[in-house]
XYZ file of C-alpha atoms in Angstrom:
607
model
C -32.956 87.424 -38.180
C -30.149 85.177 -37.685
C -28.398 85.245 -41.667
C -29.239 88.747 -42.337
C -26.616 89.737 -38.546
C -24.379 86.918 -40.420
C -24.470 88.728 -43.418
C -23.432 92.078 -41.790
C -20.867 90.460 -39.611
C -18.979 89.164 -43.080
C -19.600 92.545 -44.535
C -17.687 94.628 -41.657
C -15.111 91.382 -40.918
C -14.028 91.477 -45.383
C -14.113 95.637 -44.813
C -11.724 95.715 -42.414
C -9.164 93.314 -44.064
C -9.041 94.821 -47.312
C -9.342 98.709 -45.879
C -5.506 100.198 -45.876
C -5.270 102.180 -42.804
C -5.487 99.685 -39.880
C -6.575 100.913 -36.079
C -8.839 99.884 -33.756
C -12.322 100.978 -33.659
C -12.000 103.257 -30.488
C -8.753 105.372 -32.072
C -9.398 108.738 -32.662
C -10.576 110.284 -36.092
C -9.104 112.188 -38.707
C -11.558 115.301 -38.765
C -9.475 117.486 -41.471
C -5.715 117.904 -42.774
C -4.889 120.943 -44.614
C -1.435 121.847 -46.792
C -0.228 125.235 -47.872
C 0.880 124.334 -50.769
C 0.218 121.205 -52.968
C 4.247 122.051 -54.787
C 7.170 122.695 -52.777
C 11.006 123.634 -53.351
C 13.949 123.582 -50.970
C 14.639 126.927 -50.365
C 12.005 127.722 -53.413
C 12.113 131.030 -55.084
C 9.383 129.989 -58.100
C 7.562 128.022 -55.897
C 7.463 127.802 -51.743
C 9.934 126.948 -50.025
C 8.147 125.586 -47.241
C 4.753 124.266 -46.684
C 2.255 124.474 -43.624
C 0.457 121.320 -43.122
C -2.142 121.219 -40.239
C -3.988 118.145 -39.086
C -7.231 117.872 -36.731
C -8.138 114.794 -34.825
C -11.467 113.569 -32.730
C -8.859 112.478 -29.806
C -5.453 113.855 -28.492
C -2.852 112.272 -30.171
C 0.644 112.081 -30.924
C 2.596 110.560 -34.238
C 4.339 111.773 -37.757
C 3.686 112.215 -41.162
C 5.086 109.698 -43.844
C 6.520 111.306 -47.322
C 6.809 108.258 -49.534
C 7.479 108.125 -52.941
C 10.849 108.612 -55.488
C 12.108 105.956 -53.813
C 12.569 107.196 -50.554
C 10.223 107.874 -47.300
C 11.439 110.676 -45.026
C 9.230 111.175 -41.506
C 7.432 114.604 -40.903
C 7.398 114.610 -36.829
C 4.301 116.032 -35.809
C 4.227 115.836 -31.282
C 6.767 113.164 -30.233
C 5.407 113.638 -26.563
C 2.645 115.542 -26.390
C -1.163 114.638 -27.371
C -2.833 117.556 -29.366
C -6.016 117.586 -31.376
C -4.339 120.079 -33.309
C -1.087 119.831 -35.192
C 0.753 122.818 -36.760
C 3.946 122.480 -37.970
C 6.356 123.993 -40.956
C 8.011 121.629 -43.565
C 10.797 121.667 -45.954
C 11.105 119.175 -47.897
C 14.248 117.455 -46.595
C 15.669 113.886 -46.353
C 16.618 113.425 -42.238
C 18.485 110.226 -43.006
C 20.403 111.172 -45.774
C 21.090 115.072 -44.875
C 19.929 116.538 -48.014
C 17.148 118.060 -49.714
C 14.454 115.332 -50.893
C 14.658 114.502 -55.063
C 12.214 115.794 -57.197
C 8.807 114.018 -57.926
C 5.333 113.318 -55.907
C 5.294 111.821 -52.447
C 2.183 110.543 -50.884
C 1.143 111.626 -47.894
C 0.047 109.376 -44.471
C -0.104 109.622 -41.198
C 0.670 107.278 -38.219
C -0.735 108.800 -34.975
C -1.784 107.382 -31.665
C -3.938 107.802 -28.761
C -3.710 108.155 -25.415
C -5.262 104.555 -24.970
C -2.562 103.416 -27.207
C -4.787 102.787 -30.331
C -2.376 103.391 -33.747
C -3.344 104.574 -36.566
C -1.339 103.286 -39.560
C -0.806 104.873 -42.911
C -3.781 106.699 -42.793
C -4.285 108.882 -46.491
C -3.771 112.229 -45.943
C -3.093 113.602 -49.766
C 0.180 113.969 -51.896
C 2.958 116.848 -52.279
C 4.835 117.558 -55.261
C 8.749 118.680 -54.930
C 10.423 120.186 -57.390
C 14.147 121.755 -57.980
C 14.853 124.940 -57.401
C 17.524 126.495 -59.787
C 17.338 129.897 -57.740
C 17.258 129.113 -54.268
C 15.842 132.024 -51.887
C 18.120 132.917 -49.299
C 16.750 132.773 -45.868
C 17.095 136.585 -45.150
C 16.769 139.093 -47.812
C 15.905 142.927 -48.327
C 18.551 143.555 -45.505
C 18.937 147.282 -44.637
C 21.090 149.161 -41.567
C 19.533 152.475 -40.937
C 21.178 154.576 -40.263
C 24.940 152.987 -40.963
C 26.752 155.751 -38.980
C 25.767 156.027 -35.331
C 26.488 158.089 -32.292
C 24.750 156.566 -29.233
C 24.806 158.653 -25.998
C 24.402 157.915 -22.613
C 20.987 157.730 -21.810
C 19.612 158.101 -24.671
C 17.028 155.774 -27.030
C 18.182 156.058 -29.922
C 18.882 152.662 -31.862
C 20.339 151.053 -35.264
C 17.092 149.698 -37.258
C 17.403 147.040 -39.257
C 14.657 145.952 -41.054
C 14.885 142.456 -43.247
C 12.379 140.232 -45.151
C 12.507 136.480 -43.937
C 11.450 133.862 -46.828
C 10.881 130.900 -44.372
C 10.369 130.079 -40.895
C 12.978 130.825 -38.114
C 14.739 131.476 -34.724
C 16.122 134.434 -35.406
C 19.194 136.899 -33.397
C 20.789 140.071 -33.668
C 24.568 139.352 -33.174
C 27.477 142.665 -33.268
C 31.029 141.834 -33.594
C 34.635 143.538 -33.827
C 37.777 142.103 -34.585
C 36.477 138.229 -34.195
C 34.856 139.212 -31.232
C 31.159 139.136 -30.617
C 30.143 142.204 -28.468
C 26.683 142.064 -28.128
C 23.455 139.386 -28.652
C 20.240 140.024 -28.695
C 17.056 138.079 -27.755
C 16.529 134.538 -29.815
C 13.227 135.470 -31.628
C 11.179 132.837 -33.377
C 9.421 135.042 -36.476
C 7.181 134.548 -39.308
C 7.787 134.673 -42.887
C 8.130 138.356 -43.760
C 8.901 141.685 -42.966
C 10.642 142.189 -39.586
C 13.047 144.160 -38.142
C 15.892 144.546 -35.003
C 17.319 146.977 -33.287
C 20.390 147.674 -31.397
C 21.241 150.598 -29.550
C 25.158 150.753 -29.553
C 25.957 148.734 -26.234
C 27.787 145.657 -25.754
C 26.578 142.451 -23.223
C 27.185 144.080 -20.485
C 24.498 147.362 -21.472
C 28.228 150.269 -22.122
C 27.981 152.170 -25.366
C 30.767 150.738 -27.127
C 33.693 152.009 -28.589
C 34.209 154.471 -31.763
C 35.161 152.027 -34.532
C 33.173 149.490 -37.306
C 30.996 146.899 -35.698
C 29.837 143.885 -38.335
C 26.400 142.658 -37.597
C 25.498 139.173 -38.440
C 22.280 137.344 -38.489
C 22.317 134.164 -36.199
C 19.429 131.645 -37.246
C 17.627 128.044 -36.901
C 15.150 127.213 -39.675
C 12.516 126.056 -37.413
C 10.975 123.948 -40.400
C 13.549 121.572 -40.784
C 11.944 118.489 -39.419
C 14.542 117.518 -36.549
C 14.714 119.737 -33.691
C 18.464 121.916 -34.434
C 20.312 123.301 -31.635
C 23.420 124.776 -33.668
C 23.288 128.527 -35.296
C 24.240 128.956 -38.421
C 25.019 133.131 -39.535
C 25.100 135.496 -42.097
C 26.256 138.694 -42.490
C 24.309 141.815 -42.865
C 26.387 144.192 -43.300
C 28.544 147.029 -41.108
C 27.716 150.049 -38.582
C 30.178 152.224 -37.623
C 30.195 154.482 -34.187
C 31.299 158.041 -34.416
C 31.332 160.310 -31.146
C 29.521 157.549 -29.130
C 29.461 157.934 -25.242
C 31.862 154.974 -24.412
C 32.392 156.476 -20.966
C 29.808 158.721 -19.078
C 29.661 162.025 -20.572
C 31.569 164.911 -18.911
C 28.336 167.148 -18.523
C 27.012 163.758 -16.394
C 30.215 163.604 -14.439
C 30.152 167.205 -13.716
C 26.119 167.090 -12.394
C 27.740 164.027 -9.941
C 31.051 165.185 -8.789
C 30.481 169.346 -8.025
C 34.457 169.338 -6.557
C 37.290 167.717 -5.122
C 40.474 169.783 -3.760
C 42.999 169.038 -1.809
C 43.152 170.539 2.348
C 46.808 171.452 1.935
C 49.157 172.608 -0.819
C 52.643 169.774 0.069
C 52.998 166.420 0.790
C 56.689 164.724 1.956
C 56.515 161.589 3.808
C 59.762 161.538 5.446
C 59.361 160.783 9.120
C 59.774 163.822 10.577
C 55.960 164.195 11.684
C 55.075 167.054 9.284
C 53.157 167.147 5.702
C 53.121 163.031 5.711
C 50.006 163.171 4.514
C 47.433 164.734 2.842
C 43.602 164.899 2.815
C 41.476 165.588 0.395
C 37.779 166.276 -0.179
C 35.464 165.506 -3.041
C 31.406 166.797 -2.939
C 28.726 164.712 -3.926
C 25.128 166.633 -5.627
C 23.684 163.701 -5.570
C 24.529 159.601 -4.085
C 26.612 157.892 -6.439
C 29.006 154.895 -5.997
C 32.698 156.265 -6.820
C 36.156 155.510 -6.554
C 39.001 158.067 -6.095
C 42.062 157.845 -7.597
C 45.277 160.378 -7.255
C 46.618 161.013 -10.604
C 50.208 162.425 -11.863
C 50.666 164.841 -14.341
C 49.946 162.662 -17.506
C 46.682 161.634 -15.683
C 48.270 158.312 -14.700
C 46.784 156.706 -11.979
C 49.618 156.881 -8.785
C 47.522 155.529 -6.095
C 43.187 154.594 -6.114
C 42.171 156.124 -2.144
C 38.446 155.396 -2.777
C 37.336 151.796 -4.625
C 33.998 151.247 -5.382
C 32.262 153.060 -3.246
C 28.370 153.930 -2.202
C 28.097 157.576 -0.807
C 25.158 160.337 0.284
C 25.357 163.433 -1.363
C 27.848 165.421 0.205
C 30.854 166.115 0.821
C 33.370 163.342 1.865
C 37.364 162.752 2.653
C 40.373 160.291 1.706
C 43.602 160.313 2.881
C 46.839 159.758 0.808
C 49.960 158.617 2.229
C 52.316 159.390 -0.748
C 52.857 156.161 -1.892
C 51.911 154.681 -5.154
C 50.023 150.734 -6.107
C 53.007 148.815 -4.655
C 53.401 150.540 -1.292
C 56.378 152.417 -3.194
C 57.264 156.307 -2.746
C 56.084 158.586 -5.089
C 58.011 160.758 -7.491
C 58.515 164.646 -7.068
C 55.806 166.388 -8.527
C 52.409 167.576 -8.911
C 49.185 165.221 -8.567
C 45.487 165.609 -9.445
C 42.188 164.171 -7.586
C 40.948 161.774 -10.621
C 37.129 160.860 -9.244
C 35.788 157.989 -11.476
C 31.352 157.945 -11.399
C 30.181 154.282 -11.536
C 26.693 154.201 -12.880
C 25.595 150.808 -13.521
C 27.983 149.047 -16.226
C 28.984 152.581 -17.162
C 31.481 154.219 -15.958
C 33.433 157.760 -16.747
C 36.339 159.833 -15.128
C 36.574 163.745 -13.958
C 39.990 165.220 -13.213
C 40.191 168.576 -10.939
C 43.077 171.239 -11.376
C 43.406 171.331 -7.584
C 46.645 170.341 -7.154
C 49.530 168.428 -3.700
C 53.127 168.449 -4.205
C 55.045 165.913 -3.504
C 58.677 166.554 -2.434
C 61.297 165.041 -0.539
C 61.012 162.151 -3.060
C 62.942 160.704 -6.165
C 63.181 163.562 -8.922
C 63.458 162.446 -12.750
C 65.414 164.111 -14.788
C 66.006 164.780 -18.371
C 69.671 164.333 -20.012
C 71.497 167.326 -20.355
C 72.415 169.042 -22.745
C 68.775 168.408 -23.553
C 67.620 166.366 -26.372
C 64.577 165.954 -27.482
C 62.608 163.433 -29.693
C 59.593 164.676 -31.875
C 56.553 162.411 -32.757
C 56.184 162.005 -36.307
C 53.334 159.371 -36.574
C 49.524 160.258 -36.714
C 49.293 158.745 -32.912
C 52.222 157.482 -30.751
C 51.527 154.792 -27.624
C 53.499 155.394 -24.538
C 54.034 153.380 -21.226
C 54.290 155.735 -19.029
C 54.745 155.530 -15.227
C 53.705 153.788 -12.834
C 53.050 150.834 -13.856
C 53.348 150.930 -17.895
C 50.075 152.656 -18.119
C 48.938 154.008 -21.552
C 49.256 157.618 -23.097
C 48.529 158.775 -26.510
C 50.971 161.496 -28.241
C 50.045 163.094 -31.208
C 52.077 164.323 -33.914
C 53.870 166.990 -33.709
C 54.752 166.720 -29.719
C 58.236 166.716 -28.684
C 59.338 165.014 -25.120
C 63.036 165.685 -23.432
C 65.331 162.115 -23.678
C 65.775 160.895 -20.510
C 68.904 158.647 -22.221
C 70.358 158.417 -25.301
C 69.773 154.933 -24.873
C 67.710 152.805 -27.340
C 66.269 149.850 -25.449
C 64.224 147.134 -27.337
C 63.174 149.588 -29.828
C 61.654 152.151 -27.375
C 63.532 155.389 -26.036
C 62.906 156.756 -22.555
C 61.303 160.132 -22.485
C 60.680 162.541 -19.733
C 56.676 163.095 -20.683
C 55.938 165.511 -17.972
C 57.273 166.767 -14.620
C 57.844 163.851 -11.980
C 56.597 161.314 -15.446
C 58.185 159.236 -17.827
C 57.626 156.612 -20.572
C 58.844 154.869 -23.639
C 58.209 155.301 -27.280
C 58.953 153.679 -30.449
C 61.925 154.477 -32.018
C 60.017 154.420 -35.219
C 57.376 156.825 -34.097
C 59.774 159.561 -33.643
C 62.939 161.677 -34.790
C 65.506 163.172 -32.952
C 65.149 167.235 -32.788
C 68.190 169.140 -33.911
C 69.743 170.899 -30.525
C 68.615 174.957 -30.122
C 67.778 177.824 -28.054
C 64.789 176.694 -25.650
C 61.454 178.594 -26.741
C 60.698 181.587 -24.759
C 57.889 181.178 -22.510
C 54.701 182.855 -23.729
C 52.392 185.409 -21.409
C 49.518 183.215 -20.890
C 46.630 184.581 -18.798
C 43.632 182.555 -17.483
C 40.261 181.995 -19.602
C 37.373 180.097 -18.677
C 35.051 178.807 -20.717
C 31.355 180.056 -20.938
C 28.867 178.438 -23.135
C 29.002 178.199 -26.904
C 32.340 178.826 -27.269
C 34.648 177.242 -29.215
C 38.652 177.222 -30.107
C 38.047 179.421 -33.127
C 35.827 182.430 -30.890
C 38.460 182.159 -28.361
C 41.516 182.798 -30.492
C 39.899 185.332 -32.349
C 38.670 186.935 -28.976
C 42.688 187.537 -27.708
C 44.075 188.135 -31.488
C 45.906 184.842 -31.161
C 45.547 181.151 -33.062
C 44.410 177.957 -32.455
C 47.535 176.044 -32.245
C 48.911 178.503 -29.752
C 45.869 177.986 -27.933
C 46.174 173.788 -28.186
C 50.088 173.665 -27.398
C 49.503 175.705 -24.508
C 47.286 173.827 -22.642
C 48.105 169.916 -24.574
C 44.651 169.834 -25.628
C 43.020 167.227 -28.380
C 41.572 169.825 -31.101
C 38.860 167.187 -32.137
C 37.217 167.104 -28.580
C 34.948 169.629 -27.793
C 35.372 172.109 -25.063
C 32.682 172.095 -22.102
C 31.316 175.038 -20.163
C 33.822 175.860 -16.630
C 36.918 174.569 -18.529
C 40.760 176.696 -17.450
C 42.933 177.701 -20.319
C 45.971 179.357 -20.798
C 45.479 181.887 -23.707
C 47.895 184.303 -25.112
C 48.233 187.785 -23.498
C 47.370 190.205 -25.451
C 50.160 192.337 -26.676
C 50.270 195.694 -25.555
C 49.302 197.625 -28.975
C 52.706 199.684 -29.864
C 52.161 203.897 -29.463
C 51.051 204.891 -33.002
C 52.945 207.674 -34.386
C 52.034 210.750 -34.340
C 51.205 212.363 -38.438
C 53.960 215.071 -39.506
C 52.251 218.643 -40.607
C 54.033 220.345 -43.064
C 53.664 223.854 -44.046
C 54.100 224.680 -47.936
C 56.598 226.975 -48.264
C 57.427 229.273 -51.792
C 58.830 226.490 -54.392
C 57.570 223.326 -52.856
C 55.276 220.276 -55.087
C 54.021 217.370 -54.470
C 56.713 215.373 -55.928
C 59.350 217.349 -53.492
C 57.459 217.132 -50.542
C 57.141 213.010 -51.718
C 60.685 212.737 -51.949
C 61.574 214.648 -48.731
C 59.882 212.475 -46.240
C 60.084 209.406 -48.045
C 56.624 208.611 -48.993
C 54.253 208.864 -52.470
C 52.113 211.518 -54.296
C 49.541 209.098 -53.852
C 49.825 209.246 -50.175
C 50.143 212.687 -49.450
C 46.860 214.011 -51.863
C 44.687 210.582 -50.323
C 45.904 211.855 -46.873
C 44.993 215.495 -47.380
C 42.271 214.713 -49.577
C 43.537 216.850 -52.179
C 43.178 217.836 -56.192
C 46.187 217.233 -57.560
C 45.658 219.342 -60.424
C 45.279 221.979 -58.591
C 48.744 224.671 -57.330
C 49.873 224.145 -53.628
C 49.850 227.661 -51.757
C 51.989 228.874 -49.942
C 51.134 228.260 -45.641
C 48.990 225.405 -46.479
C 49.233 222.539 -43.865
C 49.380 219.631 -45.184
C 49.578 216.053 -42.939
C 52.131 213.403 -44.025
C 51.048 210.197 -43.501
C 53.996 207.545 -41.578
C 56.493 205.918 -44.117
C 55.229 201.910 -44.778
C 57.391 199.659 -45.767
C 56.765 198.078 -49.394
C 54.673 195.093 -49.609
C 56.725 192.342 -50.591
C 55.872 190.034 -53.588
C 53.184 187.138 -52.928
C 54.852 183.605 -52.930
C 53.293 181.483 -55.278
C 50.493 179.340 -53.631
C 50.263 176.044 -52.938
C 47.198 174.060 -53.754
C 46.002 171.180 -51.139
C 43.472 168.413 -52.268
C 41.441 167.022 -49.631
C 41.793 163.561 -49.073
C 39.656 160.790 -46.985
C 41.207 161.078 -42.970
C 42.627 164.689 -43.516
C 41.585 167.589 -41.225
C 42.734 171.038 -40.824
C 45.104 170.083 -38.184
C 46.665 167.239 -40.224
C 46.820 170.177 -43.556
C 48.601 172.700 -41.340
C 51.181 170.248 -39.718
C 52.195 168.996 -43.193
C 53.126 172.083 -45.161
C 54.467 173.617 -41.641
C 51.763 176.196 -41.235
C 48.999 176.981 -38.825
C 44.803 176.109 -38.423
C 43.999 180.194 -38.429
C 45.822 180.343 -41.302
C 44.472 177.977 -43.687
C 40.768 179.152 -42.258
C 41.638 182.551 -43.404
C 43.297 181.495 -46.845
C 40.098 179.917 -47.422
C 37.596 181.840 -45.918
C 36.479 178.092 -44.126
C 34.446 177.939 -41.256
C 36.353 175.435 -38.987
C 33.642 174.140 -37.448
C 32.814 172.007 -40.800
C 34.093 169.135 -42.127
C 36.437 169.151 -44.825
C 34.886 167.473 -47.955
C 36.823 165.102 -49.979
C 38.520 166.526 -53.422
C 37.957 170.363 -51.234
C 40.686 172.460 -53.042
C 42.849 174.906 -49.962
C 44.937 177.267 -51.030
C 48.002 176.951 -48.238
C 49.523 180.004 -47.379
C 53.309 180.123 -47.495
């Protein structure tokens, strides 16, 4: 009995002495170990670019796996803080010490674990892994598309730009949208598995507001989670670009008109001259629903003169405000007409709606143009002006003219009269001096209210006018939509000239068609057609003939000009370039003005 016990004891002792793994008798056991691949490459393409390890123990453990081979060893962290019975990690063949991919070759995998009783498992053999060199590395992202590439996000809409992509290795991914070197949007960070994935963007910025029209860069910010060390610094890969066009950067007019139904002044004049009469003016605005608004007094160019209601919430109904005739700095306003402009605030979205009712400011300073009048014409496609008060922005378009306030150029800019009561400055390089001429006669106009389905083309046709005339009369942007209820000035229909009464001639002895045509300055063909005659038959004495009125011969047709449409062309630009009108180009080419031109399109330009 004693001998057998001694033999068993010695056998156990010798086994423990020669066995490679060293651990206490109470140490947890390795139940299973698996790996997703036996061959791996850094950023692999022909072989996997990462490997997934799963290690199960009988008791909760923590520790690492050591990869040993090719003269190097690297530690593959499992869990350094939490004790787990199942360890699952993704790993790329990376040398943490040298911060470089592991050299190609075979590596032995050994476990180094400890349990909650601080028992140690040192060098438990798990298997081996072969690392190979990758000659054609695979990027983290591929098969990226942006759909659609041009997008029109609408207020309150649910439209999105979809960005599907394939992920080749596990990563934490974040969508990032940039423009002009600044990040405008950052999505949520998502830990994603390899394979097909997708993110989307609804066209808003970090504050939730629809971004302005333009081109935006789409990036993926990422951290590859299969690296052994806990990375915190993101890398980035450009996915492409997306264009925003006709997006609702501001709350659209249809929504603003739902909220603010009216705004008016209760008197026509304000003249704060100390006599106690018309020293202030009261205005009213009506809300169809509860809303948060700011109310501004605006000058004839739409620039803000004074904020009379600042970001206040009101219930539905009619509310009042008072203006004392001063500007933002407390100075007296300039003589001219002033209007009510309401800003509606809905979350991060804002929008302005202006009203036509005005109040006349009198008794103050008056801006007067240079006399005799001299004007400048805008020659750039668009020109930015700094206008009164407080150098606010105003955009002029090619062809706009302004009276000069002075011929003096200061800092490369002219001072001009933008509207009554509004001055501004404009770059000399954006304008040209206009030759003096007799001021154009003011056309007779009538008021027209835009109805559903109206376009500038339809209105011009209805009043036998032109799009250019209506644009000029109302200072419109021809690329902007009209809205129902909008008030427009249109040329008054011309009074038709009385139609001359036809001459009736009685045939006399000796008359011929030739003699009658010569007598009345017309042609034989005209008389034949007017009377449905057979020219081969004789006239008879007493026959009644209708003599058509004489018409001037048509001038010979001028040589046609053919224009080939290029990128950026519009009917407006082409008509200005050739000194004609949109209507003339449309008629000459039988165009639908609501449809876009296409590059390479041939257009006949009437001269």
